Amino acid sequence: RGQLHDVAAPDHVGKAPGSMQQGCPQVSRHVPALPVPRAACANIAAAFRGARRTMKVLVTGVNGQVGWELARRVPAGVTLDATDRTVLDLAADDVAARVIARRPDVIINAAAYTAVDRAESESALAHRVNADGAGALARAARELGARLVHVSTDFVFDGSASRPYAPGCAPAPLGAYGA
């Protein structure tokens, strides 16, 4: 619960849902969403302990709940590059290039299309931000040799597992928001 895992960008970007099954739970009943934003912030902050003191961290979605909390809790010695949609729109075509130009050591993606109900009628935009935008951040991180922390939602799964999902589990969204 609430642990960070190293996952290489090529491990997930562009893979078909059925190709990531190792260590995944068997489907049988609903598992509540984990972790809450406060726990996520604490775990991300823990990832910086012992890091070099001149680290540049790009946080997307700084006007959202998780992004705001992350920006408030930056450890001493970390240079924060906090962005919102007006600075770095994950629906734009040039996301990877704009991130690469900022040259972060760490990218924390706390940006998302979060209007769950509206995502059904704006599914293309929701996918562009939540899937394509996240993929662009992963490609930028790979090119820079930067670490990427992607804060996501339990809506990428159908909620019918009997134990917590592992990082490599295939998504099974029930609607456009989690897709």
XYZ file of N, CA and C in Angstrom:
537
model
N 0.830 -1.184 0.000
C 0.000 0.000 0.000
C 0.869 1.239 0.000
N 0.618 2.158 -0.919
C 1.290 3.434 -0.947
C 2.774 3.344 -1.228
N 3.244 2.346 -1.941
C 4.660 2.215 -2.230
C 4.963 2.727 -3.621
N 6.210 3.221 -3.802
C 6.667 3.634 -5.112
C 7.397 2.470 -5.754
N 7.246 2.337 -7.036
C 7.892 1.259 -7.776
C 8.589 1.835 -8.987
N 9.791 1.362 -9.301
C 10.464 1.756 -10.524
C 9.845 0.996 -11.677
N 9.391 1.726 -12.686
C 8.836 1.130 -13.888
C 9.410 1.911 -15.054
N 10.121 1.254 -15.942
C 10.699 1.933 -17.095
C 9.587 2.391 -18.031
N 9.752 3.564 -18.625
C 8.733 4.108 -19.522
C 8.319 3.130 -20.602
N 9.260 2.421 -21.244
C 8.827 1.505 -22.297
C 7.990 0.337 -21.784
N 7.992 0.079 -20.476
C 7.245 -1.038 -19.928
C 5.738 -0.891 -20.127
N 5.223 0.322 -20.154
C 3.782 0.516 -20.213
C 3.313 1.323 -21.416
N 4.105 2.265 -21.883
C 3.653 3.154 -22.944
C 3.374 2.364 -24.218
N 2.165 2.445 -24.693
C 1.783 1.835 -25.953
C 1.519 0.342 -25.917
N 1.519 -0.275 -24.753
C 1.271 -1.720 -24.685
C -0.216 -2.004 -24.626
N -0.573 -3.130 -25.163
C -1.971 -3.568 -25.128
C -2.331 -3.979 -23.705
N -3.574 -3.773 -23.281
C -3.973 -4.091 -21.914
C -3.642 -5.507 -21.460
N -3.746 -6.501 -22.287
C -3.510 -7.872 -21.871
C -2.044 -8.246 -21.726
N -1.119 -7.316 -22.001
C 0.296 -7.666 -22.029
C 1.028 -7.398 -20.725
N 0.349 -7.013 -19.660
C 1.018 -6.625 -18.417
C 0.455 -7.360 -17.215
N 0.316 -8.662 -17.262
C -0.416 -9.388 -16.241
C 0.387 -9.913 -15.061
N 1.710 -9.921 -15.097
C 2.488 -10.539 -14.035
C 2.201 -9.887 -12.680
N 1.885 -10.683 -11.681
C 1.645 -10.194 -10.325
C 0.309 -9.513 -10.119
N -0.612 -9.645 -11.045
C -1.888 -8.952 -10.950
C -2.917 -9.799 -10.205
N -3.833 -9.131 -9.519
C -4.832 -9.869 -8.745
C -5.851 -10.557 -9.632
N -6.448 -11.594 -9.073
C -7.558 -12.258 -9.743
C -8.822 -11.442 -9.483
N -9.677 -11.351 -10.457
C -10.890 -10.562 -10.340
C -11.914 -11.311 -9.492
N -12.439 -10.626 -8.438
C -13.523 -11.237 -7.684
C -14.369 -10.236 -6.921
N -13.799 -9.157 -6.385
C -14.623 -8.183 -5.663
C -13.958 -6.821 -5.668
N -14.682 -5.799 -5.212
C -14.200 -4.425 -5.229
C -13.098 -4.185 -4.194
N -12.056 -3.447 -4.587
C -10.990 -3.010 -3.683
C -11.051 -1.494 -3.644
N -11.110 -0.878 -2.467
C -11.210 0.580 -2.398
C -9.976 1.272 -2.962
N -10.144 2.536 -3.373
C -9.056 3.322 -3.952
C -7.954 3.566 -2.925
N -6.708 3.394 -3.331
C -5.539 3.660 -2.499
C -4.484 4.311 -3.355
N -3.637 5.167 -2.864
C -3.712 5.820 -1.564
C -4.462 7.140 -1.680
N -4.773 7.736 -0.554
C -5.395 9.049 -0.545
C -4.321 10.064 -0.893
N -4.691 11.260 -1.368
C -3.677 12.233 -1.773
C -2.620 12.516 -0.711
N -2.980 12.614 0.573
C -1.988 12.902 1.610
C -0.929 11.798 1.665
N -1.364 10.551 1.573
C -0.409 9.433 1.578
C 0.446 9.468 0.326
N -0.159 9.806 -0.800
C 0.613 9.894 -2.042
C 1.691 10.954 -1.913
N 1.343 12.111 -1.347
C 2.327 13.179 -1.165
C 3.458 12.737 -0.246
N 3.140 12.065 0.826
C 4.164 11.601 1.766
C 5.096 10.600 1.099
N 4.544 9.698 0.293
C 5.373 8.712 -0.383
C 6.247 9.334 -1.454
N 5.730 10.311 -2.177
C 6.539 10.985 -3.184
C 7.654 11.769 -2.505
N 7.342 12.452 -1.410
C 8.380 13.178 -0.674
C 9.459 12.223 -0.181
N 9.066 11.030 0.243
C 10.040 10.040 0.710
C 10.995 9.638 -0.403
N 10.551 9.697 -1.640
C 11.403 9.333 -2.774
C 12.561 10.304 -2.939
N 12.426 11.510 -2.398
C 13.481 12.505 -2.529
C 14.539 12.407 -1.445
N 14.268 11.678 -0.368
C 15.245 11.565 0.707
C 16.533 10.962 0.178
N 17.638 11.616 0.488
C 18.941 11.137 0.052
C 19.266 11.514 -1.383
N 18.376 12.218 -2.060
C 18.642 12.621 -3.437
C 19.649 13.766 -3.457
N 20.262 13.972 -4.599
C 21.214 15.083 -4.687
C 20.489 16.389 -4.408
N 21.179 17.345 -3.893
C 20.564 18.558 -3.364
C 20.148 19.567 -4.428
N 20.535 19.438 -5.656
C 20.194 20.425 -6.678
C 19.209 19.867 -7.697
N 18.323 19.031 -7.259
C 17.370 18.371 -8.145
C 16.305 19.354 -8.627
N 16.018 19.318 -9.935
C 14.939 20.118 -10.504
C 13.745 19.204 -10.723
N 12.615 19.556 -10.107
C 11.415 18.733 -10.157
C 10.298 19.504 -10.855
N 9.794 18.919 -11.920
C 8.650 19.468 -12.635
C 7.391 18.812 -12.092
N 6.467 19.616 -11.588
C 5.177 19.110 -11.113
C 4.107 19.664 -12.036
N 3.358 18.774 -12.683
C 2.239 19.199 -13.518
C 0.973 19.225 -12.660
N -0.011 19.985 -13.102
C -1.292 20.010 -12.391
C -1.227 20.680 -11.043
N -0.423 21.731 -10.926
C -0.206 22.363 -9.621
C -1.466 23.017 -9.042
N -2.468 23.270 -9.855
C -3.713 23.849 -9.332
C -4.693 22.801 -8.833
N -4.387 21.529 -9.015
C -5.231 20.451 -8.506
C -4.839 20.092 -7.081
N -5.629 19.237 -6.453
C -5.422 18.871 -5.049
C -4.043 18.245 -4.801
N -3.670 17.252 -5.579
C -2.394 16.574 -5.367
C -1.230 17.487 -5.748
N -1.310 18.136 -6.908
C -0.245 19.039 -7.344
C 0.000 20.170 -6.359
N -1.073 20.723 -5.819
C -0.968 21.810 -4.842
C -0.233 21.334 -3.586
N -0.619 20.169 -3.084
C 0.032 19.629 -1.885
C 1.504 19.315 -2.141
N 1.807 18.769 -3.301
C 3.208 18.492 -3.628
C 4.026 19.774 -3.664
N 3.485 20.806 -4.297
C 4.196 22.085 -4.391
C 4.420 22.700 -3.012
N 3.505 22.470 -2.088
C 3.653 23.014 -0.727
C 4.699 22.265 0.082
N 5.040 21.041 -0.302
C 5.899 20.173 0.511
C 7.250 19.879 -0.146
N 7.750 20.800 -0.920
C 9.022 20.580 -1.603
C 10.155 20.587 -0.584
N 10.982 19.541 -0.588
C 12.112 19.498 0.340
C 13.127 20.599 0.027
N 13.860 21.010 1.041
C 14.913 22.009 0.861
C 15.913 21.500 -0.167
N 16.403 22.403 -1.000
C 17.400 22.037 -1.992
C 16.827 21.548 -3.308
N 15.510 21.411 -3.383
C 14.868 20.980 -4.622
C 14.327 22.223 -5.318
N 14.658 22.354 -6.589
C 14.128 23.454 -7.389
C 12.814 22.997 -8.004
N 11.743 23.687 -7.651
C 10.407 23.330 -8.112
C 10.056 24.076 -9.387
N 9.585 23.364 -10.373
C 9.045 23.931 -11.600
C 7.580 23.507 -11.642
N 6.717 24.284 -11.015
C 5.298 23.953 -10.878
C 4.527 24.510 -12.063
N 3.790 23.633 -12.748
C 3.050 24.054 -13.934
C 1.571 23.728 -13.804
N 0.775 24.546 -14.444
C -0.646 24.265 -14.570
C -0.966 24.154 -16.056
N -2.211 24.040 -16.395
C -2.615 23.850 -17.788
C -2.232 25.027 -18.673
N -2.193 26.254 -18.113
C -1.832 27.413 -18.937
C -0.356 27.384 -19.329
N 0.470 26.716 -18.544
C 1.902 26.622 -18.823
C 2.236 25.348 -19.593
N 1.630 24.237 -19.208
C 1.905 22.945 -19.833
C 0.596 22.173 -19.969
N -0.034 22.309 -21.121
C -1.312 21.648 -21.391
C -1.035 20.249 -21.927
N -1.426 19.217 -21.167
C -1.153 17.845 -21.579
C -1.942 17.419 -22.817
N -2.896 18.226 -23.252
C -3.635 17.928 -24.473
C -2.948 18.501 -25.708
N -1.894 19.279 -25.516
C -1.195 19.904 -26.640
C -0.296 18.898 -27.355
N -0.015 19.174 -28.613
C 0.814 18.278 -29.418
C 2.295 18.323 -29.032
N 2.727 19.406 -28.409
C 4.154 19.606 -28.149
C 4.558 19.354 -26.691
N 3.802 18.535 -25.966
C 4.072 18.301 -24.543
C 5.490 17.800 -24.315
N 5.899 16.757 -25.012
C 7.231 16.184 -24.786
C 8.316 17.216 -25.043
N 8.221 17.943 -26.136
C 9.232 18.951 -26.463
C 9.288 20.043 -25.408
N 8.141 20.456 -24.911
C 8.124 21.521 -23.893
C 8.715 21.044 -22.572
N 8.472 19.784 -22.222
C 9.059 19.233 -21.000
C 10.568 19.101 -21.161
N 10.994 18.599 -22.299
C 12.433 18.442 -22.552
C 13.135 19.796 -22.454
N 12.510 20.849 -22.965
C 13.096 22.194 -22.894
C 13.251 22.675 -21.455
N 12.422 22.175 -20.538
C 12.493 22.593 -19.133
C 13.588 21.836 -18.379
N 14.053 20.700 -18.897
C 15.161 19.904 -18.386
C 15.019 19.477 -16.918
N 13.901 18.875 -16.546
C 13.767 18.410 -15.155
C 14.550 17.122 -14.909
N 14.907 16.902 -13.647
C 15.501 15.632 -13.226
C 14.407 14.638 -12.858
N 13.291 15.175 -12.376
C 12.136 14.378 -11.970
C 10.888 15.063 -12.511
N 9.962 14.270 -13.028
C 8.668 14.779 -13.479
C 7.612 14.094 -12.621
N 6.784 14.895 -11.956
C 5.665 14.351 -11.195
C 4.394 14.801 -11.895
N 3.688 13.843 -12.474
C 2.472 14.163 -13.202
C 1.261 14.067 -12.284
N 0.808 15.217 -11.842
C -0.403 15.290 -11.026
C -1.535 15.931 -11.827
N -1.322 16.126 -13.119
C -2.352 16.716 -13.981
C -3.237 15.611 -14.541
N -4.499 15.939 -14.719
C -5.424 14.961 -15.283
C -6.722 15.645 -15.681
N -7.416 14.996 -16.585
C -8.796 15.358 -16.871
C -9.599 14.660 -15.785
N -10.205 15.414 -14.886
C -10.807 14.810 -13.688
C -12.337 14.889 -13.610
N -12.983 15.395 -14.629
C -14.451 15.465 -14.615
C -14.997 14.093 -15.015
N -15.203 13.233 -14.029
C -15.549 11.840 -14.279
C -16.785 11.704 -15.171
N -17.877 12.342 -14.831
C -19.109 12.206 -15.609
C -18.983 12.841 -16.992
N -18.352 14.010 -17.056
C -18.211 14.705 -18.337
C -17.265 13.965 -19.282
N -16.382 13.132 -18.734
C -15.444 12.374 -19.570
C -16.174 11.483 -20.573
N -17.381 11.054 -20.237
C -18.144 10.213 -21.166
C -18.531 10.982 -22.420
N -18.846 12.261 -22.293
C -19.204 13.063 -23.470
C -17.995 13.762 -24.084
N -16.894 13.828 -23.354
C -15.651 14.430 -23.860
C -14.526 13.393 -23.818
N -14.830 12.196 -24.294
C -13.885 11.084 -24.162
C -12.576 11.322 -24.917
N -12.632 11.987 -26.057
C -11.405 12.244 -26.818
C -10.468 13.159 -26.033
N -11.015 14.200 -25.429
C -10.192 15.113 -24.632
C -9.657 14.407 -23.386
N -10.503 13.647 -22.714
C -10.057 12.916 -21.522
C -8.913 11.966 -21.878
N -9.020 11.269 -22.989
C -7.960 10.353 -23.417
C -6.694 11.117 -23.797
N -6.863 12.228 -24.459
C -5.709 13.044 -24.878
C -4.905 13.496 -23.655
N -5.577 13.929 -22.605
C -4.884 14.392 -21.398
C -4.369 13.217 -20.577
N -5.252 12.289 -20.237
C -4.909 11.228 -19.282
C -4.055 10.106 -19.859
N -4.142 9.854 -21.140
C -3.344 8.773 -21.745
C -2.234 9.337 -22.624
N -2.601 10.111 -23.643
C -1.593 10.635 -24.564
C -0.645 11.608 -23.863
N -1.189 12.468 -23.014
C -0.340 13.421 -22.288
C 0.619 12.716 -21.354
N 0.129 11.707 -20.640
C 0.995 10.927 -19.759
C 2.063 10.193 -20.559
N 1.702 9.688 -21.724
C 2.680 9.030 -22.593
C 3.756 9.991 -23.069
N 3.363 11.220 -23.389
C 4.333 12.236 -23.810
C 5.309 12.551 -22.673
N 4.803 12.600 -21.448
C 5.689 12.833 -20.294
C 6.666 11.667 -20.141
N 6.190 10.445 -20.356
C 7.061 9.272 -20.255
C 8.155 9.315 -21.321
N 7.798 9.699 -22.538
C 8.802 9.804 -23.599
C 9.826 10.889 -23.279
N 9.365 12.016 -22.750
C 10.284 13.091 -22.377
C 11.219 12.628 -21.265
N 10.674 11.946 -20.272
C 11.492 11.444 -19.167
C 12.551 10.478 -19.681
N 12.154 9.599 -20.578
C 13.104 8.637 -21.140
C 14.223 9.368 -21.874
N 13.877 10.361 -22.683
C 14.891 11.106 -23.445
C 15.834 11.876 -22.527
N 15.298 12.430 -21.447
C 16.112 13.206 -20.506
C 16.879 12.340 -19.513
N 16.468 11.084 -19.369
C 17.028 10.256 -18.309
C 16.474 10.667 -16.952
N 15.280 11.275 -16.975
C 14.624 11.755 -15.751
C 13.734 10.658 -15.181
N 13.417 10.778 -13.901
C 12.449 9.868 -13.269
C 11.062 10.463 -13.462
N 10.090 9.590 -13.642
C 8.701 10.012 -13.797
C 7.866 9.363 -12.711
N 7.109 10.197 -12.006
C 6.125 9.717 -11.037
C 4.770 10.115 -11.606
N 3.944 9.132 -11.886
C 2.627 9.401 -12.458
C 1.569 9.098 -11.402
N 0.847 10.120 -10.995
C -0.234 9.955 -10.031
C -1.489 9.645 -10.836
N -2.109 8.524 -10.537
C -3.250 8.085 -11.327
C -4.464 7.859 -10.438
N -5.445 7.202 -10.986
C -6.709 6.940 -10.307
C -7.013 5.447 -10.341
N -7.786 5.008 -9.388
C -8.208 3.607 -9.403
C -9.252 3.346 -10.498
N -9.735 4.370 -11.152
C -10.715 4.203 -12.215
C -10.118 3.530 -13.456
N -8.787 3.328 -13.494
C -8.202 2.596 -14.619
C -8.488 1.100 -14.496
N -8.968 0.668 -13.330
C -9.335 -0.734 -13.104
C -10.842 -0.837 -12.904
N -11.363 -2.027 -13.070
C -12.810 -2.209 -12.923
C -13.244 -2.367 -11.466
N -12.290 -2.459 -10.535
C -12.617 -2.516 -9.122
C -13.081 -3.871 -8.636
N -12.892 -4.897 -9.407
C -13.402 -6.197 -8.999
C -12.316 -7.146 -8.486
N -11.127 -6.642 -8.221
C -10.039 -7.495 -7.739
C -10.189 -7.800 -6.252
N -9.599 -8.893 -5.824
C -9.681 -9.291 -4.422
C -8.481 -8.807 -3.598
N -7.483 -8.210 -4.256
C -6.316 -7.671 -3.558
C -5.824 -6.455 -4.333
N -4.947 -5.643 -3.735
C -4.475 -4.437 -4.435
C -3.797 -4.774 -5.764
N -3.910 -3.869 -6.696
C -3.320 -4.037 -8.006
C -1.812 -3.770 -7.953
N -1.049 -4.538 -8.703
C 0.397 -4.341 -8.838
C 0.645 -3.332 -9.960
N 1.818 -2.682 -9.983
C 2.084 -1.666 -10.999
C 1.941 -2.157 -12.437
N 2.185 -3.418 -12.725
C 2.113 -3.909 -14.085
C 0.784 -4.486 -14.504
N -0.241 -4.364 -13.667
C -1.547 -4.948 -14.002
C -2.183 -4.219 -15.186
N -2.851 -4.975 -15.996
C -3.532 -4.388 -17.166
C -4.718 -3.556 -16.707
N -4.886 -2.388 -17.315
C -6.065 -1.587 -16.994
C -7.329 -2.246 -17.518
N -8.424 -1.968 -16.854
C -9.732 -2.464 -17.285
C -10.769 -1.414 -16.902
N -10.697 -0.222 -17.520
C -11.619 0.846 -17.135
C -13.048 0.544 -17.515
N -13.968 1.063 -16.703
C -15.393 0.890 -16.984
C -15.980 2.055 -17.755
N -15.218 3.140 -17.898
C -15.691 4.314 -18.598
C -14.540 5.098 -19.185
N -14.868 6.199 -19.855
C -13.887 7.029 -20.542
C -12.904 7.676 -19.577
N -13.335 7.991 -18.374
C -12.448 8.644 -17.399
C -11.215 7.806 -17.111
N -11.364 6.516 -16.927
C -10.236 5.651 -16.618
C -9.493 5.139 -17.832
N -10.078 5.324 -18.999
C -9.422 4.858 -20.222
C -8.349 5.814 -20.601
